[in-house]
Short mmCIF file of C-alpha atoms in Angstrom, two decimals:
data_model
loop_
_atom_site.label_atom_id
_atom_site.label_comp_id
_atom_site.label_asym_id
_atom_site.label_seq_id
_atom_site.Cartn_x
_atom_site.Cartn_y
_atom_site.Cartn_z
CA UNK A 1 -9.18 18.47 7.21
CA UNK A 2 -10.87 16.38 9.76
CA UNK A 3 -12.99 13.62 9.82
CA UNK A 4 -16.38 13.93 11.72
CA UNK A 5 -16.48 12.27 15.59
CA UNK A 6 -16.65 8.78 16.01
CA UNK A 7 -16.28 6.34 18.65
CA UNK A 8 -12.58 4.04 18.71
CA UNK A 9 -12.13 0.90 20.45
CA UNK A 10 -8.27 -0.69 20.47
CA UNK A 11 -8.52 -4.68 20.56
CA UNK A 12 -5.93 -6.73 22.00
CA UNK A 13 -6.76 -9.89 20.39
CA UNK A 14 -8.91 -11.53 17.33
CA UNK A 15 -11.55 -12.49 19.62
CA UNK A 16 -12.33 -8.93 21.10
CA UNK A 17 -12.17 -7.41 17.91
CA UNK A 18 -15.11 -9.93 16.34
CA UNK A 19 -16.66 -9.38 19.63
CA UNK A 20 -16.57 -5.59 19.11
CA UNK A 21 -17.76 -6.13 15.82
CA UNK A 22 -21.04 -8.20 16.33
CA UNK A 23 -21.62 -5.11 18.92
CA UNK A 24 -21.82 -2.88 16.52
CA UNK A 25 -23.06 -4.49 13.18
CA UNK A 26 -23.45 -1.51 10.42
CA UNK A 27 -21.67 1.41 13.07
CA UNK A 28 -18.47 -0.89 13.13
CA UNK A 29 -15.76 -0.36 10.49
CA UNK A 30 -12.30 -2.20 10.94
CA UNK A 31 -9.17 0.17 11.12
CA UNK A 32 -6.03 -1.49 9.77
CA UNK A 33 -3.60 0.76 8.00
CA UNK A 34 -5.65 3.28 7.17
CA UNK A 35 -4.12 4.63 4.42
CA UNK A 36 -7.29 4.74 2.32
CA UNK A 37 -10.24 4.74 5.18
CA UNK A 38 -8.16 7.91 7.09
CA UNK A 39 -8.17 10.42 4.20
CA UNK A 40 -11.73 9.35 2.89
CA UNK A 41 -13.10 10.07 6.16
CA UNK A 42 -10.82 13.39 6.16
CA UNK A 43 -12.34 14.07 2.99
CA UNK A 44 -15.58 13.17 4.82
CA UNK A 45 -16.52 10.41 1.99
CA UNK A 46 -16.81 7.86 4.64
CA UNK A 47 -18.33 8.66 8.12
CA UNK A 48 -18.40 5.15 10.03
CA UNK A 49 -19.28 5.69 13.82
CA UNK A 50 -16.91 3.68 15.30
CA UNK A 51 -13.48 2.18 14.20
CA UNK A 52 -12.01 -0.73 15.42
CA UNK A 53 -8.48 -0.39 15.22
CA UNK A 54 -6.75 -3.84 14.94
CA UNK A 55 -3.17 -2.99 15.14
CA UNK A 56 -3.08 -4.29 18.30
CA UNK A 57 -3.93 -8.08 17.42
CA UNK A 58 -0.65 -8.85 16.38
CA UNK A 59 -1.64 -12.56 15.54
CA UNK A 60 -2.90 -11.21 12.11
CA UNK A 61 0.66 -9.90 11.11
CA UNK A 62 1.72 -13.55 9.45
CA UNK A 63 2.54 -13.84 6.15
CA UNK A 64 3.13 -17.74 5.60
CA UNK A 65 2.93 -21.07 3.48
CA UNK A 66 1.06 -23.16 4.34
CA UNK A 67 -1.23 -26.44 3.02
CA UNK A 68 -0.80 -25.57 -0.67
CA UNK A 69 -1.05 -21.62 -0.19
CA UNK A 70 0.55 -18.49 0.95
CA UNK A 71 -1.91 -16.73 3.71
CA UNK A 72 -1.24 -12.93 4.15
CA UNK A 73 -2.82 -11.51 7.17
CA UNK A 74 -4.53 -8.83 8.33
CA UNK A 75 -2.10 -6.74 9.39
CA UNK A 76 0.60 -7.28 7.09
CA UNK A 77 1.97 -4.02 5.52
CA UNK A 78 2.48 -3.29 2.00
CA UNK A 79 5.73 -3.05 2.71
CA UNK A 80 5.69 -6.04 4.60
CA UNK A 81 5.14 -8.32 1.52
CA UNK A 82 7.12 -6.29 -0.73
CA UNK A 83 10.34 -7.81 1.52
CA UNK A 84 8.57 -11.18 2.10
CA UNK A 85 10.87 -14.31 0.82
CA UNK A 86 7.53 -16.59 0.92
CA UNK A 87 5.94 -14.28 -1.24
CA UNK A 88 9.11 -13.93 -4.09
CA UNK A 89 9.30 -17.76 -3.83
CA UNK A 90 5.28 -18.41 -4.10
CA UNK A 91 3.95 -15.97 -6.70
CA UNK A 92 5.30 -13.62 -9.14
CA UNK A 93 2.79 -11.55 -9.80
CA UNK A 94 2.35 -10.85 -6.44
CA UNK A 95 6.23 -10.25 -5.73
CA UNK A 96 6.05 -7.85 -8.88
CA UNK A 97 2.81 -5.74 -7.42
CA UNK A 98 4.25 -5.31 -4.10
CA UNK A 99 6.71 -2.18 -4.63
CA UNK A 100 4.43 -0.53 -7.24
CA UNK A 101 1.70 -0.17 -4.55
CA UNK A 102 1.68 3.67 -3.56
CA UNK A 103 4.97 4.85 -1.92
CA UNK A 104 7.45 3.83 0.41
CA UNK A 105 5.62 5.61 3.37
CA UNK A 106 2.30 4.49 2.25
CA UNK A 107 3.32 1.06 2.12
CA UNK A 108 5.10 0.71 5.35
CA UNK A 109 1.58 1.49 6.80
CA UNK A 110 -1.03 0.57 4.61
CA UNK A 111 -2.01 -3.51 4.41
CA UNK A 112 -2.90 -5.53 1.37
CA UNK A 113 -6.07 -7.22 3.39
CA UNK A 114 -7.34 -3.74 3.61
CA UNK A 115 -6.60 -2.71 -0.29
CA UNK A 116 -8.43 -6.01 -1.06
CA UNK A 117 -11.47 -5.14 1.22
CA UNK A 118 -11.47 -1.33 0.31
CA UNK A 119 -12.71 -2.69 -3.30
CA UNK A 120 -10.79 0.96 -5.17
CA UNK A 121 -11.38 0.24 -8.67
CA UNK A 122 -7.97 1.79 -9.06
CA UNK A 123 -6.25 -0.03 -6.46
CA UNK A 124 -3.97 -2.35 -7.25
CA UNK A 125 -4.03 -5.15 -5.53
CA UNK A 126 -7.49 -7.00 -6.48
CA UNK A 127 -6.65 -6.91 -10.20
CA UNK A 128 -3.50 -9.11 -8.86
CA UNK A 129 -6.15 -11.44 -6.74
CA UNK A 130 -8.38 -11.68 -9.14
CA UNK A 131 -5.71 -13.26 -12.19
CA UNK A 132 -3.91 -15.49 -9.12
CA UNK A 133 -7.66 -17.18 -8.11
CA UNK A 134 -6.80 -16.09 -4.49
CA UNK A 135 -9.56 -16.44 -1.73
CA UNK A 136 -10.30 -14.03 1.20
CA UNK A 137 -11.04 -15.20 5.03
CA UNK A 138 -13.91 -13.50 6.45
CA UNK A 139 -14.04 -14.11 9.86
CA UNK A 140 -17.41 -13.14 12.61
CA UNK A 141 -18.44 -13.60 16.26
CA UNK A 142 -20.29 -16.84 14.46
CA UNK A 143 -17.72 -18.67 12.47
CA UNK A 144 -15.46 -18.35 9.35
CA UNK A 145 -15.87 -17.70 5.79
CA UNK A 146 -13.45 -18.66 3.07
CA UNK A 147 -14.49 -16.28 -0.61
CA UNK A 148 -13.55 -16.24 -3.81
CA UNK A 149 -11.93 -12.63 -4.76
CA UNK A 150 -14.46 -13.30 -7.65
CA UNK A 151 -17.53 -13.07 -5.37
CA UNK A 152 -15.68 -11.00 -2.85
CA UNK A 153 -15.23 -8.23 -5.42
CA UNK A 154 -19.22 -6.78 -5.89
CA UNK A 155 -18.72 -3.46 -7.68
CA UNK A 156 -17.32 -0.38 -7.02
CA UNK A 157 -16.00 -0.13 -3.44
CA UNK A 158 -18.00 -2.85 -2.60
CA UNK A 159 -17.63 -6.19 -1.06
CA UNK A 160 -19.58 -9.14 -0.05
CA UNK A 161 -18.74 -8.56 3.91
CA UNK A 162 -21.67 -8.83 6.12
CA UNK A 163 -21.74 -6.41 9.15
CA UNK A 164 -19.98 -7.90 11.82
CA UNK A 165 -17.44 -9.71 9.32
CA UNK A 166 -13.52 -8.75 9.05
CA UNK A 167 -11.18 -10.03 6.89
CA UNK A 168 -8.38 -11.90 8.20
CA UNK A 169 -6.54 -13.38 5.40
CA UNK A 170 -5.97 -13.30 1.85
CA UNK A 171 -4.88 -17.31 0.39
CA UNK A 172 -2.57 -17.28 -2.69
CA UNK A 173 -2.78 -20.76 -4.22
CA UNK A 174 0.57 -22.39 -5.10
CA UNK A 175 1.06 -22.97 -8.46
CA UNK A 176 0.14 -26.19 -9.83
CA UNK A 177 3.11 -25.96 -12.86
CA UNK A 178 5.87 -24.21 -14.08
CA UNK A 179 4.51 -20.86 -13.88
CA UNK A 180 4.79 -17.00 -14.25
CA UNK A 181 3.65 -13.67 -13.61
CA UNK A 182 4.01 -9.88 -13.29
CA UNK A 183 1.76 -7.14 -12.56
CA UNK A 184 3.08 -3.82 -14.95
CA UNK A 185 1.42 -0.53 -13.93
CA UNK A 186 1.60 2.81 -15.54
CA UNK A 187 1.13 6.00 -13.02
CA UNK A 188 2.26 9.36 -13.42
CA UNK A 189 4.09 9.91 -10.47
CA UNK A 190 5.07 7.52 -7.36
CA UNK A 191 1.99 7.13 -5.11
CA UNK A 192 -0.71 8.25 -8.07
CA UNK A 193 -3.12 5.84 -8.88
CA UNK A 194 -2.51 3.39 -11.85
CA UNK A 195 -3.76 5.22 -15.12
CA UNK A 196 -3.52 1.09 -16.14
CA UNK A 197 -2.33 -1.86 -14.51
CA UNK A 198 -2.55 -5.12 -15.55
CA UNK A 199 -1.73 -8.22 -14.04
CA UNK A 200 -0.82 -11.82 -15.37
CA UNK A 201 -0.42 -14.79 -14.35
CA UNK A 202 -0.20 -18.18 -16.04
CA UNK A 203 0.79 -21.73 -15.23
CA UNK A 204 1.57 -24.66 -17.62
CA UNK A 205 1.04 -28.30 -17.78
CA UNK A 206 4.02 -31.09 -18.57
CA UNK A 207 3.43 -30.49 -22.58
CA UNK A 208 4.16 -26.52 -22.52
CA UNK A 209 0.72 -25.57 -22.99
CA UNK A 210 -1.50 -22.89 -20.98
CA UNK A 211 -2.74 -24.84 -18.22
CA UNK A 212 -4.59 -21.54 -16.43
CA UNK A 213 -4.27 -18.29 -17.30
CA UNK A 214 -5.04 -15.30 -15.37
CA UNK A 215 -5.78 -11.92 -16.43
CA UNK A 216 -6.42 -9.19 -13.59
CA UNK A 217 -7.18 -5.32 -14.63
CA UNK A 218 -6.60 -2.03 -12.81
CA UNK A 219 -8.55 1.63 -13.19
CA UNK A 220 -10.19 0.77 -16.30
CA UNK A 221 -13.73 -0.55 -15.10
CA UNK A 222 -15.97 0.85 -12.79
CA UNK A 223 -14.44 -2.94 -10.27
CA UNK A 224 -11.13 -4.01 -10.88
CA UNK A 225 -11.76 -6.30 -14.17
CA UNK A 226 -11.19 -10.23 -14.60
CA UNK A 227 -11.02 -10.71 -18.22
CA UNK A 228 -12.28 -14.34 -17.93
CA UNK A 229 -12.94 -14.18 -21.75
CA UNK A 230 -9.16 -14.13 -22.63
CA UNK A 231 -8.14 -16.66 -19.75
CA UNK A 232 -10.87 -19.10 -21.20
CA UNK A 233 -9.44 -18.56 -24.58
CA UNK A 234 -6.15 -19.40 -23.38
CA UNK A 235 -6.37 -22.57 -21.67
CA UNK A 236 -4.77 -25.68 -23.30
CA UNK A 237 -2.96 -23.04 -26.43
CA UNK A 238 0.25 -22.67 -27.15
CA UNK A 239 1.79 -20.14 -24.87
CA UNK A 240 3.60 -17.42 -27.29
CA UNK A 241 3.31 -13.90 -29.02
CA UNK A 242 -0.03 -15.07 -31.20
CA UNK A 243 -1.79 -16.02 -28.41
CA UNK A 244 -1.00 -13.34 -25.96
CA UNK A 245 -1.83 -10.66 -29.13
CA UNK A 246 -5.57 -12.56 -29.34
CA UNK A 247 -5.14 -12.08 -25.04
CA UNK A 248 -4.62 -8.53 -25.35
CA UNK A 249 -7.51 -7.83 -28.18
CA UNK A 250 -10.10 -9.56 -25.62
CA UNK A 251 -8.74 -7.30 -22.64
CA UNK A 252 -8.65 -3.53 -25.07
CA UNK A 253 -12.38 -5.01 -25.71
CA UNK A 254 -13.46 -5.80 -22.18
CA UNK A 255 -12.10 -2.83 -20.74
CA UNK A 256 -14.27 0.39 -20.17
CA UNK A 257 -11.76 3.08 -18.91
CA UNK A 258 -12.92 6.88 -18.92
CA UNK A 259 -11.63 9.72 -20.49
CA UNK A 260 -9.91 12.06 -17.35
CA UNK A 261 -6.55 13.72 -16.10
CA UNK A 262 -4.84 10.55 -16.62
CA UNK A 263 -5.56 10.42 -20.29
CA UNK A 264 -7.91 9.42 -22.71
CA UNK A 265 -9.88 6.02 -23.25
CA UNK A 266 -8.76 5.34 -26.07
CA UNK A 267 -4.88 5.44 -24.91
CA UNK A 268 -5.83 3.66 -21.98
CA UNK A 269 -7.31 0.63 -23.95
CA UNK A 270 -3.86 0.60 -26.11
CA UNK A 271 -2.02 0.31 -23.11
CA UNK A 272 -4.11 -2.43 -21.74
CA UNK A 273 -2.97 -4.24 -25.10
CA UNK A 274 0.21 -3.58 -24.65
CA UNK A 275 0.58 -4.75 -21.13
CA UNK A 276 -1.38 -7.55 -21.36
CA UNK A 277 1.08 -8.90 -24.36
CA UNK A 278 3.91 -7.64 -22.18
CA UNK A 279 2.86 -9.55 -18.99
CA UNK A 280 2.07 -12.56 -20.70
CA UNK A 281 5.43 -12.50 -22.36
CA UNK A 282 7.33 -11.93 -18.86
CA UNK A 283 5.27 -14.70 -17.25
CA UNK A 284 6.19 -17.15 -19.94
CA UNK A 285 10.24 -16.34 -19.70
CA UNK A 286 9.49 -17.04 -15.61
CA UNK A 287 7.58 -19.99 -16.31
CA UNK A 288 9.85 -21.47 -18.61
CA UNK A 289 12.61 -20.57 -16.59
CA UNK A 290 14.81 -18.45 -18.06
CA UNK A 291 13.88 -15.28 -16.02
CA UNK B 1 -9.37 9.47 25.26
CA UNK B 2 -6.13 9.63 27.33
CA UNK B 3 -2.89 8.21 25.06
CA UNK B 4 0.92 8.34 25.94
CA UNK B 5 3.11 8.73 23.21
CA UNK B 6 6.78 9.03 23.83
CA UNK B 7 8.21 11.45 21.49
CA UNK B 8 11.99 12.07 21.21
CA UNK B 9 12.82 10.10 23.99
CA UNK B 10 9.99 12.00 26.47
CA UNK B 11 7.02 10.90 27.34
CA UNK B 12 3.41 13.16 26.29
CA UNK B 13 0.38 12.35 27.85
CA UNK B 14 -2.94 13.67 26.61
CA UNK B 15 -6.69 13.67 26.37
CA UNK B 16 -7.26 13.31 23.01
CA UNK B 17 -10.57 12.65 20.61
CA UNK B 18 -10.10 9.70 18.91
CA UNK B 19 -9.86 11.97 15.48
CA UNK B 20 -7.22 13.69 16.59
CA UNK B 21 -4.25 13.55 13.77
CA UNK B 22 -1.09 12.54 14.57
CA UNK B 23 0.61 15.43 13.51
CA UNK B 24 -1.58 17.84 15.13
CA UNK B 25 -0.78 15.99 18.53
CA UNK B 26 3.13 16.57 17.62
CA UNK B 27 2.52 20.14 16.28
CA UNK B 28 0.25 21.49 18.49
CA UNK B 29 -0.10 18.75 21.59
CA UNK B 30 3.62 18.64 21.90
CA UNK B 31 4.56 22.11 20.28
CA UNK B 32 6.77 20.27 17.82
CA UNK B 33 6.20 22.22 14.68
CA UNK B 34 9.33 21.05 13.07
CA UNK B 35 6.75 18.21 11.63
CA UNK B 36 5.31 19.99 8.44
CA UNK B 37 1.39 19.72 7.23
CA UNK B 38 1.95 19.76 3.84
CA UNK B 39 -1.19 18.36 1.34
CA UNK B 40 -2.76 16.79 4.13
CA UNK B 41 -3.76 14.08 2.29
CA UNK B 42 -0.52 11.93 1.80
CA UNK B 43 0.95 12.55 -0.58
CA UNK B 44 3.19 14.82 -0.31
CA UNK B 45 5.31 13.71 3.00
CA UNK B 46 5.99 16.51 4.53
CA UNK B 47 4.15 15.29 7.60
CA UNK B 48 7.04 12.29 7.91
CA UNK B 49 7.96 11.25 11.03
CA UNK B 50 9.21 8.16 12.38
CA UNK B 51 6.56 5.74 13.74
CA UNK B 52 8.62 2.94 15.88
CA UNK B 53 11.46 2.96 13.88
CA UNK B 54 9.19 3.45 10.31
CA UNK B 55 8.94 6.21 8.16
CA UNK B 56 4.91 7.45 8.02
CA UNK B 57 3.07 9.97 6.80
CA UNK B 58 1.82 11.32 10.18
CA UNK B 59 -1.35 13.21 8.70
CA UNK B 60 -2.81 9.59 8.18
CA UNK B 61 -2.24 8.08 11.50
CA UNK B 62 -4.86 9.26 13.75
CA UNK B 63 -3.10 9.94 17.62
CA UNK B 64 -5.24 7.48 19.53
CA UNK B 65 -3.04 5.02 17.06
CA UNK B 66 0.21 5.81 18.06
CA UNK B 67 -0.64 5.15 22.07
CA UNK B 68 2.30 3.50 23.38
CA UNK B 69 4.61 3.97 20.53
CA UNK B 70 7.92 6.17 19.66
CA UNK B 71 7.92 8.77 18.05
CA UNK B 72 10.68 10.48 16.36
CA UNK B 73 10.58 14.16 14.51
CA UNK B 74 13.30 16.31 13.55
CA UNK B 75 13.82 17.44 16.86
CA UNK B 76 14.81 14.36 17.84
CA UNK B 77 17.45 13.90 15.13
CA UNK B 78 20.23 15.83 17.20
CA UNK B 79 21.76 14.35 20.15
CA UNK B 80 23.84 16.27 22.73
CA UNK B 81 24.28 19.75 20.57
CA UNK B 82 25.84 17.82 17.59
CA UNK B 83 23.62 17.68 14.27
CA UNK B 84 22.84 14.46 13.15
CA UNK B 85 24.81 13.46 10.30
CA UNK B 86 22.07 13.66 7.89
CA UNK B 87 21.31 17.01 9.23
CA UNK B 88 25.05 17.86 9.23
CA UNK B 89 25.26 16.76 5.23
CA UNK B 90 21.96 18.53 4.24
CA UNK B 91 24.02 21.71 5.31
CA UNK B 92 27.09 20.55 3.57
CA UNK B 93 25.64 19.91 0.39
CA UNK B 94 22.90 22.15 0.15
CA UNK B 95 19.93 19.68 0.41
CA UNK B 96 17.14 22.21 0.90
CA UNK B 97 16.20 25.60 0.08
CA UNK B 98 12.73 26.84 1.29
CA UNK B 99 13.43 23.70 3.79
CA UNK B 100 9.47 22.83 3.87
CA UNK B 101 10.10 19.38 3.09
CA UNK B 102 13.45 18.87 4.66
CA UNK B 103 12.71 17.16 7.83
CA UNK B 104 10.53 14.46 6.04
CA UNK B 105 13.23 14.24 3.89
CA UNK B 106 16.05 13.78 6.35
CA UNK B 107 13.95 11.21 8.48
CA UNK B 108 13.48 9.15 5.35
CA UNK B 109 17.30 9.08 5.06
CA UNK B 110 18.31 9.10 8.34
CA UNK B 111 15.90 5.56 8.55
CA UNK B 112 17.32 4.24 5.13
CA UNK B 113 20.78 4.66 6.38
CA UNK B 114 20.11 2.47 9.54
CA UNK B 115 19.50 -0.45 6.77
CA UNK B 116 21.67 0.28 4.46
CA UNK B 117 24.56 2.67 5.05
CA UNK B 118 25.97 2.76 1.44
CA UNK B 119 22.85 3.28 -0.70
CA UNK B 120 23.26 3.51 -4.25
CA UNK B 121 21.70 7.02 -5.87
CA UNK B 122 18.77 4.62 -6.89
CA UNK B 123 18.30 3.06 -3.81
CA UNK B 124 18.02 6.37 -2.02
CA UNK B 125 15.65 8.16 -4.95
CA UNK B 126 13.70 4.90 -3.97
CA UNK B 127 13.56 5.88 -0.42
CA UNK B 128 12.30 9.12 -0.76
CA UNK B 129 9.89 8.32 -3.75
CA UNK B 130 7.31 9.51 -1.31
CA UNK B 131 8.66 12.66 -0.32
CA UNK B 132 7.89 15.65 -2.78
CA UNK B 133 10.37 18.87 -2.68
CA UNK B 134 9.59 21.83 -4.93
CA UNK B 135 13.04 23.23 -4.69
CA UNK B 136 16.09 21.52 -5.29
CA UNK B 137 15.06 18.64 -7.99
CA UNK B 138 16.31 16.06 -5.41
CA UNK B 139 20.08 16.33 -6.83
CA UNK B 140 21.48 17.23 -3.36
CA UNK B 141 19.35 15.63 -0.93
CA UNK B 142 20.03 12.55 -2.58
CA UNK B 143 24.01 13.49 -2.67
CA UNK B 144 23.18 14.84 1.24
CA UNK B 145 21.68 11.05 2.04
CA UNK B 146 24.58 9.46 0.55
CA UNK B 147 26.89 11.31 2.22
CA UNK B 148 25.86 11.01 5.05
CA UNK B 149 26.04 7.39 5.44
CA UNK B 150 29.94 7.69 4.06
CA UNK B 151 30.38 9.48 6.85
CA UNK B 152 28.43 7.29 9.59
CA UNK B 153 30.11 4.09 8.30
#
C-alpha cells in the first residue's frame, strides 16, 4: 500500500516549521511520529499535499515541570513518557496510560502531542487529557495559543487547529491535593484499539473529600467522552465505593458505544461501570497513600 | 529527493519520492530482503528494524525520514562470520520455524538485551508484545532472548 504523492519539507527548527506552515495553510499537515497519519494515508483515508516532518526540531523533545505543570512536547515518544520520572512523580493517570498505548514499537515512534491532535475516538490518550484538565499549545507564524483539551477536542477526528497552527505542547496541571489516578483499558490483543478505556483521576481537599474529579472515556462515543455529569456529582462527597458506584451509573449512561468485532454495547457499557468503580477505587488508595 | 541512510555500517544514497517506505528502500533500494513486509499496516512487526538504536516498524517510517540515520536489519546482526548471539540462540533453541517473523523478532531482543541483559520471561514477552509469530507460540524465542543475554553477560 502506498499513499498518493505529496510534497515533504524537513525543518530544522520551530521557526521554519511555523514558517512552512503559514506557506501552506490547508495543503500543510505536520508529520511527527506518524504512527497514525502514515497508515491512514497508506490506506489513502488522508491525502494532505505536503507534510512537514518535525523530527528534526529537536527543541520540541522536552518533557518537563515546570510553573505548576508538566509540559510534554511535540516530539516526545510514547515511549518516551512511558520511562519519564517527571511524569510517574506528576500524574498517575498519565504514568498508568503510558505503556498501554499501542506496542512497544509503536510507542518508541509514535508521540502523545500527535495522539492528542489526531482526535481517534479510540485513542487513548485524550480520554486521559480530558479527566486531568490538561491544556494544549497551539503555536502559528502569528503567536501562541494555550486550549483547553475540552475545546480542543471538536468531534470525531477533529480539532480546533486553524491551518497554519501546530501543536507544541500538551500542560498537565499539578495536583492541587493528595491525589490519584489510573487509566484501565481493555483490548484484545497488544496494539488493538481499546474495546473500553477509562480514565480517572481525582484530587482531595484537607477534610478527605472529592475536591475534583475527573472522568475521561475511550472508544465508546463517536469523541473521546468527558463524563462531566459524574465529576460534578462528585465534587465535595465522600470519596468511597457508594460514590464511585453512583460515578459509574452516570458513565454506563453517558456512554454510546456500538455494537462491532470488539463486542456488543451492552458489554461495553458494563465494563465502563466496572472500570470507572475500579479507577476511582485505585485513585483513592494513591491519593490516600497507601498505593 | 536525494537521502543517505547508512545501513549496516554502509552508507546508501538514493533519489527517493518522499512516499517512499522505509522498508521498500531496505528491500528493494538496498536489496536487503532479510526485512519482512508482513501486514503492512503495523501491526504485525515483521517489518522491524532498528532505527538509531530503536526498534520500529519500518513500513510506517517513510525513507525521506530516516535521512541521516542508522539503520540496522538482520544483516547487520553478524559481525566478522560469527552469528550474533541472539541469532546463535534462536538456532539453539529453536526460536522459529517458517522464520517470517524471526528477524523482527531477534532485533527486538538483540535491542532489549543492550538494556537489560538478564530479562525476566515477562520483561522479554513485554519486548516483543509487538511482534506477532504464527509458529512457535513465543515459548522459544522468548527462552532464545533469554539465553542469549546469559550468554553475552
Amino acid at each position: 500500500m502506498y499513499p498518493s504523492a505529496f510534497d515533504y519539507s524537513a525543518p530544522g527548527s520551530l521557526e521554519e516549521a511555523l514558517a512552512t506552515l503559514a506557506e501552506l495553510g490547508d495543503e500543510g499537515r505536520v508529520l511527527a511520529g506518524g504512527q497514525s497519519l502514515i497508515p491512514m494515508m497508506k490506506l489513502r483515508l488522508a491525502s494532505p499535499g505536503h507534510l512537514v516532518d518535525i523530527n528534526g526540531v529537536s527543541e520540541l523533545a522536552h518533557i518537563s515541570e515546570s510553573n505548576g505543570h508538566l509540559a510534554v512536547g511535540a516530539l516526545a515518544r510514547h515511549a518516551d513518557v512511558a520511562s519519564s520520572e517527571a511524569v510517574s512523580r506528576h500524574n498517575h493517570t498519565v504514568a498508568s496510560a503510558a505503556p498501554w498505548v499501542s506496542d512497544p514499537l509503536v510507542r518508541n515512534r509514535g508521540t502523545l502531542c500527535g495522539s492528542v491532535a489526531h482526535c481517534d475516538p479510540e485513542g487513548d490518550w485524550n480520554s486521559v487529557m480530558l479527566a486531568v484538565g490538561a491544556s494544549v499549545v497551539a503555536r502559528s507564524s502569528s503567536g501562541e495559543r494555550v486550549i483547553p483539551i475540552t475545546d480542543f477536542v471538536v468531534d470525531f477526528f477533529t480539532n480546533s487547529l486553524n491551518p497554519g497552527e501546530m501543536v507544541t505542547e500538551v500542560r498537565i496541571p499539578a495536583y492541587g491535593g493528595p491525589a490519584g489516578g489510573a487509566y484501565l483499558k481493555l483490548e484484545r490483543k497488544v496494539g488493538d484499539y481499546a474495546t473500553v478505556g477509562v480514565a480517572t483521576h481525582l484530587v482531595l481537599d484537607a477534610s478527605g473529600n472529592v475536591a475534583e474529579a475527573g472522568l475521561g472515556l475511550t472508544a465508546v462515543y463517536g469523541h473521546n467522552l468527558k463524563v462531566t455529569e459524574a465529576e460534578e456529582m462528585m465534587a465535595g462527597q465522600t470519596p468511597g465505593p457508594e460514590l464511585f458506584a453512583e460515578a459509574a451509573a452516570i458513565a454506563a449512561r453517558a456512554c454510546d458505544p456500538d455494537d462491532n468485532v470488539r463486542g456488543p454495547a451492552e458489554y461495553k457499557r458494563a465494563v465502563v461501570a466496572e472500570y470507572t468503580r475500579r479507577g476511582f477505587a485505585q485513585a483513592l488508595t494513591l491519593a490516600r497513600g497507601e498505593g | 529527493m536525494q537521502i543517505t541512510v547508512n545501513i549496516n555500517g554502509a552508507s546508501e544514497t538514493r533519489d527517493v519520492e518522499p512516499r517512499r517506505l522505509l522498508v521498500d528502500f531496505i528491500r528493494s533500494d538496498a536489496g536487503l530482503t532479510g526485512t519482512h513486509i508482513g501486514c503492512d499496516t503495523s501491526s504485525c512487526g515483521a517489518c522491524t528494524v532498528l532505527l538509531d538504536g530503536r526498534p520500529v516498524k519500518s513500513c510506517t517510517v517513510l525513507a525521506v525520514q530516516a535521512d541521516g540515520s542508522e539503520v540496522k536489519t538482520v544483516e547487520g546482526l553478524a559481525e566478522g562470520g560469527e552469528l550474533h548471539p541472539v541469532q546463535a540462540a534462536f538456532k539453539q533453541h529453536h526460536g522459529l520455524q517458517c522464520g517470517f517473523c524471526t528477524p523482527g523478532m531477534m532485533l527486538v531482543g538483540s535491542a532489549l538485551l543492550e538494556d537489560n541483559p538478564d530479562p525476566t520471561d515477562e520483561e522479554v514477552r513485554w519486548a516483543i508484545s509487538g511482534n506477532i509469530c504464527r509458529c512457535t507460540g513465543y515459548m522459544n524465542i522468548v527462552t532464545a532472548i533469554q539465553a542469549a543475554g546469559g550468554e553475552g553477560s
